[in-house]
Amino acid sequence: MAEPDAPGARGDAAERDAESPASDTELGASGDPESKNVVCMVGAGISTSAGIPDFRSPGTGLYANLQSYHLPYPEAIFEISFFKQHPEPFFALARELYPGQFKPTVCHYFMRLLQEKGLLLRCYTQNIDTLERVAGLDPELLVEAHGTFFTSHCLRPSCRQPYDLQWMKERIFSSLVPKCEKCQSVVKPDIVFFGESLPSRFFTLLQSDFQKVDLLLIMGTSLQVQPFASLVSRVPTNTPRLLINKEKTGQSDTFMSLMGFGCGMDFDSDKAYRDVAWLGECDAGCLALAELLGWKKELEELVRREHAAIDAKTAIDAKTAQGGKGKARGGEGKAQGGEGKTPEDTGERRGGSRDPTP
């Protein structure tokens, strides 16, 4: 998950920005895109329509609804120093947001289409919900900048025993703080907490990706968390940057520029020449872009097909789990029935143990 923005502009401003020619010029409304190396930067805004809350939206955002965890301040739930002392709040929250309970959105499948058409150079995501993987993005084309629930490790430096998604899921849904089977230290999902370094893959790949990129597509992020937000300033000066978001973000900030984190996006000045903002819900923005490309029906069919497959698998898994419970209950009944048998019955089952004479 990441930190997308509060609801932004609508109406005339949204329509004006949505109709900007950058979309069909750079991606090609004919379906023959001029851009061949698209980099996507995404945040929690692309997952909200799946039912996963973002962080910062007033009233509905995650940080606005953590009162029950009795935290010193909302961000503490994702701070590594707090987690090491008090892991319980994080794992309680994880039960509510755990991967596997949500379906990918139109945005996720739009990136899947980019991949299938050979246009996706890389997806850089702030999200930890693994929906990019569920949507079918190749892990090689994915940079999970803020880590993932997909794997976990023991926190003890001398141990670092790895654990998989299923192992962690079983413990979280058993209301247990996951403990290492080797050393009994706390096991943490491989998501990046405040106070931890980003994965080395993030820094390695951005060096080459942001030299090759010929279209930067930014979706559902407030661009407030560094160093992720600074990526928008790493593209070549002639590379178009398209923002699909509830409000404009990533614009120049003098202080952050002096710190070396300047985003420098310019949507409105007389000097603006490459930055375009489509303001509204991310799914709607992706559908609008797909329509310009002639991909809308293809995208809608992909979403329908993939969601149906997920629903079918969920139903099978639920039926299998229910069947397992039924067998367990049946076994208990048989055991209890056996306890009620008479000694004579027991002797009959044992055959030759009974006296054969009348």
PDB file of C-alpha atoms in Angstrom, residues 70-292:
ATOM      1  CA  HIS A  70      -4.016   2.609  20.992  1.00  0.00           C
ATOM      2  CA  LEU A  71      -0.960   3.853  19.101  1.00  0.00           C
ATOM      3  CA  PRO A  72       1.099   6.860  20.194  1.00  0.00           C
ATOM      4  CA  TYR A  73       0.522   8.224  16.651  1.00  0.00           C
ATOM      5  CA  PRO A  74      -0.883   6.521  13.510  1.00  0.00           C
ATOM      6  CA  GLU A  75       2.409   6.051  11.649  1.00  0.00           C
ATOM      7  CA  ALA A  76       3.840   4.067  14.596  1.00  0.00           C
ATOM      8  CA  ILE A  77       2.113   0.922  13.329  1.00  0.00           C
ATOM      9  CA  PHE A  78       4.605   0.906  10.423  1.00  0.00           C
ATOM     10  CA  GLU A  79       7.732   1.990  12.332  1.00  0.00           C
ATOM     11  CA  ILE A  80      10.311  -0.743  12.846  1.00  0.00           C
ATOM     12  CA  SER A  81      11.382   0.464  16.295  1.00  0.00           C
ATOM     13  CA  PHE A  82       7.763   0.363  17.548  1.00  0.00           C
ATOM     14  CA  PHE A  83       7.128  -2.992  15.872  1.00  0.00           C
ATOM     15  CA  LYS A  84      10.062  -4.659  17.606  1.00  0.00           C
ATOM     16  CA  GLN A  85       8.634  -3.658  20.980  1.00  0.00           C
ATOM     17  CA  HIS A  86       4.920  -3.991  20.170  1.00  0.00           C
ATOM     18  CA  PRO A  87       4.246  -6.244  17.153  1.00  0.00           C
ATOM     19  CA  GLU A  88       0.635  -6.992  18.143  1.00  0.00           C
ATOM     20  CA  PRO A  89      -1.055  -3.924  16.557  1.00  0.00           C
ATOM     21  CA  PHE A  90       0.549  -4.573  13.181  1.00  0.00           C
ATOM     22  CA  PHE A  91      -0.494  -8.223  13.055  1.00  0.00           C
ATOM     23  CA  ALA A  92      -4.038  -7.327  14.148  1.00  0.00           C
ATOM     24  CA  LEU A  93      -4.222  -4.861  11.269  1.00  0.00           C
ATOM     25  CA  ALA A  94      -2.666  -7.430   8.924  1.00  0.00           C
ATOM     26  CA  ARG A  95      -5.626  -9.763   9.501  1.00  0.00           C
ATOM     27  CA  GLU A  96      -7.907  -7.105   8.010  1.00  0.00           C
ATOM     28  CA  LEU A  97      -5.692  -6.293   5.027  1.00  0.00           C
ATOM     29  CA  TYR A  98      -4.059  -9.652   4.359  1.00  0.00           C
ATOM     30  CA  PRO A  99      -3.387 -10.544   0.689  1.00  0.00           C
ATOM     31  CA  GLY A 100      -5.686 -13.114  -0.856  1.00  0.00           C
ATOM     32  CA  GLN A 101      -8.930 -11.453   0.239  1.00  0.00           C
ATOM     33  CA  PHE A 102      -9.122  -8.926  -2.608  1.00  0.00           C
ATOM     34  CA  LYS A 103      -9.297  -8.926  -6.417  1.00  0.00           C
ATOM     35  CA  PRO A 104      -7.042  -6.826  -8.655  1.00  0.00           C
ATOM     36  CA  THR A 105      -8.610  -3.714 -10.158  1.00  0.00           C
ATOM     37  CA  VAL A 106      -8.947  -2.317 -13.672  1.00  0.00           C
ATOM     38  CA  CYS A 107      -5.635  -0.494 -13.107  1.00  0.00           C
ATOM     39  CA  HIS A 108      -3.820  -3.737 -12.324  1.00  0.00           C
ATOM     40  CA  TYR A 109      -5.168  -5.370 -15.450  1.00  0.00           C
ATOM     41  CA  PHE A 110      -4.333  -2.333 -17.584  1.00  0.00           C
ATOM     42  CA  MET A 111      -0.708  -2.896 -16.586  1.00  0.00           C
ATOM     43  CA  ARG A 112      -1.174  -6.577 -17.428  1.00  0.00           C
ATOM     44  CA  LEU A 113      -2.254  -5.498 -20.946  1.00  0.00           C
ATOM     45  CA  LEU A 114       0.834  -3.302 -21.251  1.00  0.00           C
ATOM     46  CA  GLN A 115       2.904  -6.364 -20.334  1.00  0.00           C
ATOM     47  CA  GLU A 116       1.128  -8.632 -22.836  1.00  0.00           C
ATOM     48  CA  LYS A 117       1.661  -6.080 -25.605  1.00  0.00           C
ATOM     49  CA  GLY A 118       5.377  -5.830 -24.833  1.00  0.00           C
ATOM     50  CA  LEU A 119       5.156  -2.209 -23.688  1.00  0.00           C
ATOM     51  CA  LEU A 120       5.774  -2.514 -19.925  1.00  0.00           C
ATOM     52  CA  LEU A 121       9.401  -1.902 -19.048  1.00  0.00           C
ATOM     53  CA  ARG A 122       8.750  -2.042 -15.297  1.00  0.00           C
ATOM     54  CA  CYS A 123       6.112  -1.454 -12.653  1.00  0.00           C
ATOM     55  CA  TYR A 124       7.363   0.279  -9.509  1.00  0.00           C
ATOM     56  CA  THR A 125       4.767  -0.171  -6.770  1.00  0.00           C
ATOM     57  CA  GLN A 126       4.505   1.196  -3.258  1.00  0.00           C
ATOM     58  CA  ASN A 127       1.797  -1.341  -2.473  1.00  0.00           C
ATOM     59  CA  ILE A 128       2.240  -4.395  -0.264  1.00  0.00           C
ATOM     60  CA  ASP A 129      -1.068  -6.064  -1.166  1.00  0.00           C
ATOM     61  CA  THR A 130       0.526  -8.316  -3.874  1.00  0.00           C
ATOM     62  CA  LEU A 131      -2.330  -7.519  -6.302  1.00  0.00           C
ATOM     63  CA  GLU A 132       0.171  -6.864  -9.093  1.00  0.00           C
ATOM     64  CA  ARG A 133       1.257 -10.508  -8.776  1.00  0.00           C
ATOM     65  CA  VAL A 134      -2.345 -11.727  -8.586  1.00  0.00           C
ATOM     66  CA  ALA A 135      -3.131  -9.776 -11.768  1.00  0.00           C
ATOM     67  CA  GLY A 136      -0.397 -11.697 -13.552  1.00  0.00           C
ATOM     68  CA  LEU A 137       2.486  -9.239 -13.747  1.00  0.00           C
ATOM     69  CA  ASP A 138       5.779 -11.013 -14.316  1.00  0.00           C
ATOM     70  CA  PRO A 139       7.854 -10.706 -11.096  1.00  0.00           C
ATOM     71  CA  GLU A 140      10.797  -9.723 -13.299  1.00  0.00           C
ATOM     72  CA  LEU A 141       8.854  -6.649 -14.427  1.00  0.00           C
ATOM     73  CA  LEU A 142       7.833  -5.767 -10.884  1.00  0.00           C
ATOM     74  CA  VAL A 143       9.702  -3.708  -8.296  1.00  0.00           C
ATOM     75  CA  GLU A 144       7.971  -3.842  -4.919  1.00  0.00           C
ATOM     76  CA  ALA A 145       9.617  -0.717  -3.590  1.00  0.00           C
ATOM     77  CA  HIS A 146       8.071  -0.978  -0.136  1.00  0.00           C
ATOM     78  CA  GLY A 147       8.421  -4.735   0.082  1.00  0.00           C
ATOM     79  CA  THR A 148       5.800  -7.479   0.066  1.00  0.00           C
ATOM     80  CA  PHE A 149       3.814  -9.930   2.168  1.00  0.00           C
ATOM     81  CA  PHE A 150       4.851 -12.640  -0.284  1.00  0.00           C
ATOM     82  CA  THR A 151       7.854 -13.629   1.855  1.00  0.00           C
ATOM     83  CA  SER A 152       8.846 -13.161   5.509  1.00  0.00           C
ATOM     84  CA  HIS A 153      12.010 -13.490   7.596  1.00  0.00           C
ATOM     85  CA  CYS A 154      12.983 -13.896  11.220  1.00  0.00           C
ATOM     86  CA  LEU A 155      14.069 -10.543  12.666  1.00  0.00           C
ATOM     87  CA  ARG A 156      17.038 -11.985  14.549  1.00  0.00           C
ATOM     88  CA  PRO A 157      20.161 -10.967  12.539  1.00  0.00           C
ATOM     89  CA  SER A 158      21.988 -14.219  13.239  1.00  0.00           C
ATOM     90  CA  CYS A 159      19.004 -16.286  12.077  1.00  0.00           C
ATOM     91  CA  ARG A 160      16.978 -14.633   9.269  1.00  0.00           C
ATOM     92  CA  GLN A 161      15.068 -17.863   8.639  1.00  0.00           C
ATOM     93  CA  PRO A 162      12.736 -17.378   5.622  1.00  0.00           C
ATOM     94  CA  TYR A 163       9.018 -18.208   5.615  1.00  0.00           C
ATOM     95  CA  ASP A 164       6.435 -18.207   2.839  1.00  0.00           C
ATOM     96  CA  LEU A 165       3.035 -16.557   2.452  1.00  0.00           C
ATOM     97  CA  GLN A 166       1.013 -19.557   3.631  1.00  0.00           C
ATOM     98  CA  TRP A 167       3.087 -19.983   6.808  1.00  0.00           C
ATOM     99  CA  MET A 168       2.567 -16.341   7.743  1.00  0.00           C
ATOM    100  CA  LYS A 169      -1.129 -16.427   6.859  1.00  0.00           C
ATOM    101  CA  GLU A 170      -1.804 -19.402   9.153  1.00  0.00           C
ATOM    102  CA  ARG A 171      -0.293 -17.612  12.131  1.00  0.00           C
ATOM    103  CA  ILE A 172      -1.862 -14.228  11.489  1.00  0.00           C
ATOM    104  CA  PHE A 173      -5.349 -15.733  11.194  1.00  0.00           C
ATOM    105  CA  SER A 174      -4.757 -17.775  14.332  1.00  0.00           C
ATOM    106  CA  SER A 175      -4.290 -14.438  16.153  1.00  0.00           C
ATOM    107  CA  LEU A 176      -0.700 -15.361  16.955  1.00  0.00           C
ATOM    108  CA  VAL A 177       2.382 -13.177  16.790  1.00  0.00           C
ATOM    109  CA  PRO A 178       4.471 -15.236  14.327  1.00  0.00           C
ATOM    110  CA  LYS A 179       7.561 -16.662  16.011  1.00  0.00           C
ATOM    111  CA  CYS A 180      10.559 -18.270  14.321  1.00  0.00           C
ATOM    112  CA  GLU A 181      10.595 -22.056  14.548  1.00  0.00           C
ATOM    113  CA  LYS A 182      14.368 -22.029  14.994  1.00  0.00           C
ATOM    114  CA  CYS A 183      14.992 -19.270  17.528  1.00  0.00           C
ATOM    115  CA  GLN A 184      11.530 -18.030  18.668  1.00  0.00           C
ATOM    116  CA  SER A 185      12.195 -14.428  17.579  1.00  0.00           C
ATOM    117  CA  VAL A 186       9.418 -12.459  15.877  1.00  0.00           C
ATOM    118  CA  VAL A 187       8.994 -13.100  12.133  1.00  0.00           C
ATOM    119  CA  LYS A 188       8.132 -10.036  10.028  1.00  0.00           C
ATOM    120  CA  PRO A 189       6.735  -9.927   6.487  1.00  0.00           C
ATOM    121  CA  ASP A 190       9.266  -8.484   4.046  1.00  0.00           C
ATOM    122  CA  ILE A 191       7.496  -5.130   3.839  1.00  0.00           C
ATOM    123  CA  VAL A 192       9.532  -1.979   4.354  1.00  0.00           C
ATOM    124  CA  PHE A 193       8.764  -0.183   7.610  1.00  0.00           C
ATOM    125  CA  PHE A 194       9.725   3.404   8.358  1.00  0.00           C
ATOM    126  CA  GLY A 195      13.320   3.182   9.521  1.00  0.00           C
ATOM    127  CA  GLU A 196      14.277   0.374   7.106  1.00  0.00           C
ATOM    128  CA  SER A 197      16.084   0.507   3.775  1.00  0.00           C
ATOM    129  CA  LEU A 198      14.295  -0.138   0.518  1.00  0.00           C
ATOM    130  CA  PRO A 199      15.131  -3.394  -1.319  1.00  0.00           C
ATOM    131  CA  SER A 200      18.395  -3.363  -3.266  1.00  0.00           C
ATOM    132  CA  ARG A 201      16.437  -4.303  -6.410  1.00  0.00           C
ATOM    133  CA  PHE A 202      14.796  -0.875  -6.299  1.00  0.00           C
ATOM    134  CA  PHE A 203      18.109   0.984  -6.495  1.00  0.00           C
ATOM    135  CA  THR A 204      19.700  -1.411  -8.987  1.00  0.00           C
ATOM    136  CA  LEU A 205      16.962  -1.335 -11.618  1.00  0.00           C
ATOM    137  CA  LEU A 206      16.076   2.343 -11.483  1.00  0.00           C
ATOM    138  CA  GLN A 207      19.545   3.217 -12.788  1.00  0.00           C
ATOM    139  CA  SER A 208      18.828   1.619 -16.161  1.00  0.00           C
ATOM    140  CA  ASP A 209      15.024   1.777 -16.320  1.00  0.00           C
ATOM    141  CA  PHE A 210      14.812   5.530 -15.947  1.00  0.00           C
ATOM    142  CA  GLN A 211      17.231   6.081 -18.789  1.00  0.00           C
ATOM    143  CA  LYS A 212      15.214   3.896 -21.190  1.00  0.00           C
ATOM    144  CA  VAL A 213      11.699   5.015 -20.249  1.00  0.00           C
ATOM    145  CA  ASP A 214       9.766   6.883 -22.952  1.00  0.00           C
ATOM    146  CA  LEU A 215       6.501   7.253 -21.013  1.00  0.00           C
ATOM    147  CA  LEU A 216       6.071   7.512 -17.237  1.00  0.00           C
ATOM    148  CA  LEU A 217       2.583   6.534 -16.059  1.00  0.00           C
ATOM    149  CA  ILE A 218       1.900   7.557 -12.433  1.00  0.00           C
ATOM    150  CA  MET A 219      -1.275   6.226 -10.820  1.00  0.00           C
ATOM    151  CA  GLY A 220      -2.877   6.463  -7.390  1.00  0.00           C
ATOM    152  CA  THR A 221      -0.045   7.968  -5.368  1.00  0.00           C
ATOM    153  CA  SER A 222       0.409  11.224  -3.478  1.00  0.00           C
ATOM    154  CA  LEU A 223       4.164  11.183  -4.187  1.00  0.00           C
ATOM    155  CA  GLN A 224       4.827  12.134  -0.562  1.00  0.00           C
ATOM    156  CA  VAL A 225       7.094   9.260   0.492  1.00  0.00           C
ATOM    157  CA  GLN A 226      10.785   9.390  -0.389  1.00  0.00           C
ATOM    158  CA  PRO A 227      12.791   8.122  -2.136  1.00  0.00           C
ATOM    159  CA  PHE A 228       9.948   6.653  -4.231  1.00  0.00           C
ATOM    160  CA  ALA A 229       8.504  10.088  -5.037  1.00  0.00           C
ATOM    161  CA  SER A 230      11.824  11.299  -6.447  1.00  0.00           C
ATOM    162  CA  LEU A 231      11.658   8.773  -9.300  1.00  0.00           C
ATOM    163  CA  VAL A 232       9.529  11.143 -11.373  1.00  0.00           C
ATOM    164  CA  SER A 233      12.498  13.486 -11.687  1.00  0.00           C
ATOM    165  CA  ARG A 234      14.829  10.748 -12.969  1.00  0.00           C
ATOM    166  CA  VAL A 235      13.311  10.377 -16.437  1.00  0.00           C
ATOM    167  CA  PRO A 236      14.889  12.138 -19.448  1.00  0.00           C
ATOM    168  CA  THR A 237      13.715  15.707 -19.925  1.00  0.00           C
ATOM    169  CA  ASN A 238      11.811  14.817 -23.107  1.00  0.00           C
ATOM    170  CA  THR A 239       9.872  11.916 -21.522  1.00  0.00           C
ATOM    171  CA  PRO A 240       6.108  12.546 -21.103  1.00  0.00           C
ATOM    172  CA  ARG A 241       4.664  12.002 -17.619  1.00  0.00           C
ATOM    173  CA  LEU A 242       0.984  11.136 -17.253  1.00  0.00           C
ATOM    174  CA  LEU A 243      -0.638  11.299 -13.810  1.00  0.00           C
ATOM    175  CA  ILE A 244      -3.917   9.430 -13.190  1.00  0.00           C
ATOM    176  CA  ASN A 245      -4.999  10.421  -9.699  1.00  0.00           C
ATOM    177  CA  LYS A 246      -7.708  12.097  -7.649  1.00  0.00           C
ATOM    178  CA  GLU A 247      -5.723  15.325  -7.499  1.00  0.00           C
ATOM    179  CA  LYS A 248      -2.581  16.858  -8.935  1.00  0.00           C
ATOM    180  CA  THR A 249       0.566  15.917  -7.075  1.00  0.00           C
ATOM    181  CA  GLY A 250       4.325  15.790  -7.466  1.00  0.00           C
ATOM    182  CA  GLN A 251       4.589  19.438  -8.357  1.00  0.00           C
ATOM    183  CA  SER A 252       7.758  21.420  -7.696  1.00  0.00           C
ATOM    184  CA  ASP A 253       8.682  21.987  -4.071  1.00  0.00           C
ATOM    185  CA  THR A 254      11.582  24.336  -3.432  1.00  0.00           C
ATOM    186  CA  PHE A 255      12.667  22.743  -0.146  1.00  0.00           C
ATOM    187  CA  MET A 256      12.559  19.178  -1.504  1.00  0.00           C
ATOM    188  CA  SER A 257      14.441  20.284  -4.603  1.00  0.00           C
ATOM    189  CA  LEU A 258      17.230  21.627  -2.416  1.00  0.00           C
ATOM    190  CA  MET A 259      17.294  18.269  -0.602  1.00  0.00           C
ATOM    191  CA  GLY A 260      17.716  16.496  -3.933  1.00  0.00           C
ATOM    192  CA  PHE A 261      14.182  15.082  -4.008  1.00  0.00           C
ATOM    193  CA  GLY A 262      12.560  17.543  -6.365  1.00  0.00           C
ATOM    194  CA  CYS A 263       9.702  16.057  -8.385  1.00  0.00           C
ATOM    195  CA  GLY A 264       9.340  19.060 -10.622  1.00  0.00           C
ATOM    196  CA  MET A 265       6.057  18.140 -12.296  1.00  0.00           C
ATOM    197  CA  ASP A 266       4.473  21.103 -14.054  1.00  0.00           C
ATOM    198  CA  PHE A 267       0.873  20.829 -15.218  1.00  0.00           C
ATOM    199  CA  ASP A 268      -0.254  24.440 -15.425  1.00  0.00           C
ATOM    200  CA  SER A 269       2.511  26.991 -16.004  1.00  0.00           C
ATOM    201  CA  ASP A 270       3.287  28.642 -19.308  1.00  0.00           C
ATOM    202  CA  LYS A 271       6.426  26.465 -19.463  1.00  0.00           C
ATOM    203  CA  ALA A 272       4.538  23.162 -19.069  1.00  0.00           C
ATOM    204  CA  TYR A 273       5.307  20.893 -22.019  1.00  0.00           C
ATOM    205  CA  ARG A 274       5.221  17.212 -21.019  1.00  0.00           C
ATOM    206  CA  ASP A 275       3.172  16.675 -17.834  1.00  0.00           C
ATOM    207  CA  VAL A 276      -0.520  15.754 -18.044  1.00  0.00           C
ATOM    208  CA  ALA A 277      -2.975  15.073 -15.189  1.00  0.00           C
ATOM    209  CA  TRP A 278      -6.129  13.002 -15.604  1.00  0.00           C
ATOM    210  CA  LEU A 279      -8.125  13.720 -12.448  1.00  0.00           C
ATOM    211  CA  GLY A 280     -10.561  11.163 -11.111  1.00  0.00           C
ATOM    212  CA  GLU A 281     -10.741   7.532  -9.996  1.00  0.00           C
ATOM    213  CA  CYS A 282      -7.815   5.467 -11.259  1.00  0.00           C
ATOM    214  CA  ASP A 283      -9.998   2.734 -12.776  1.00  0.00           C
ATOM    215  CA  ALA A 284     -11.929   5.322 -14.777  1.00  0.00           C
ATOM    216  CA  GLY A 285      -8.678   6.884 -15.962  1.00  0.00           C
ATOM    217  CA  CYS A 286      -7.334   3.539 -17.168  1.00  0.00           C
ATOM    218  CA  LEU A 287     -10.588   2.784 -18.989  1.00  0.00           C
ATOM    219  CA  ALA A 288     -10.440   6.204 -20.667  1.00  0.00           C
ATOM    220  CA  LEU A 289      -6.847   5.600 -21.739  1.00  0.00           C
ATOM    221  CA  ALA A 290      -7.694   2.086 -22.944  1.00  0.00           C
ATOM    222  CA  GLU A 291     -10.521   3.531 -25.043  1.00  0.00           C
ATOM    223  CA  LEU A 292      -8.138   5.984 -26.697  1.00  0.00           C
TER     224      LEU A 292
END
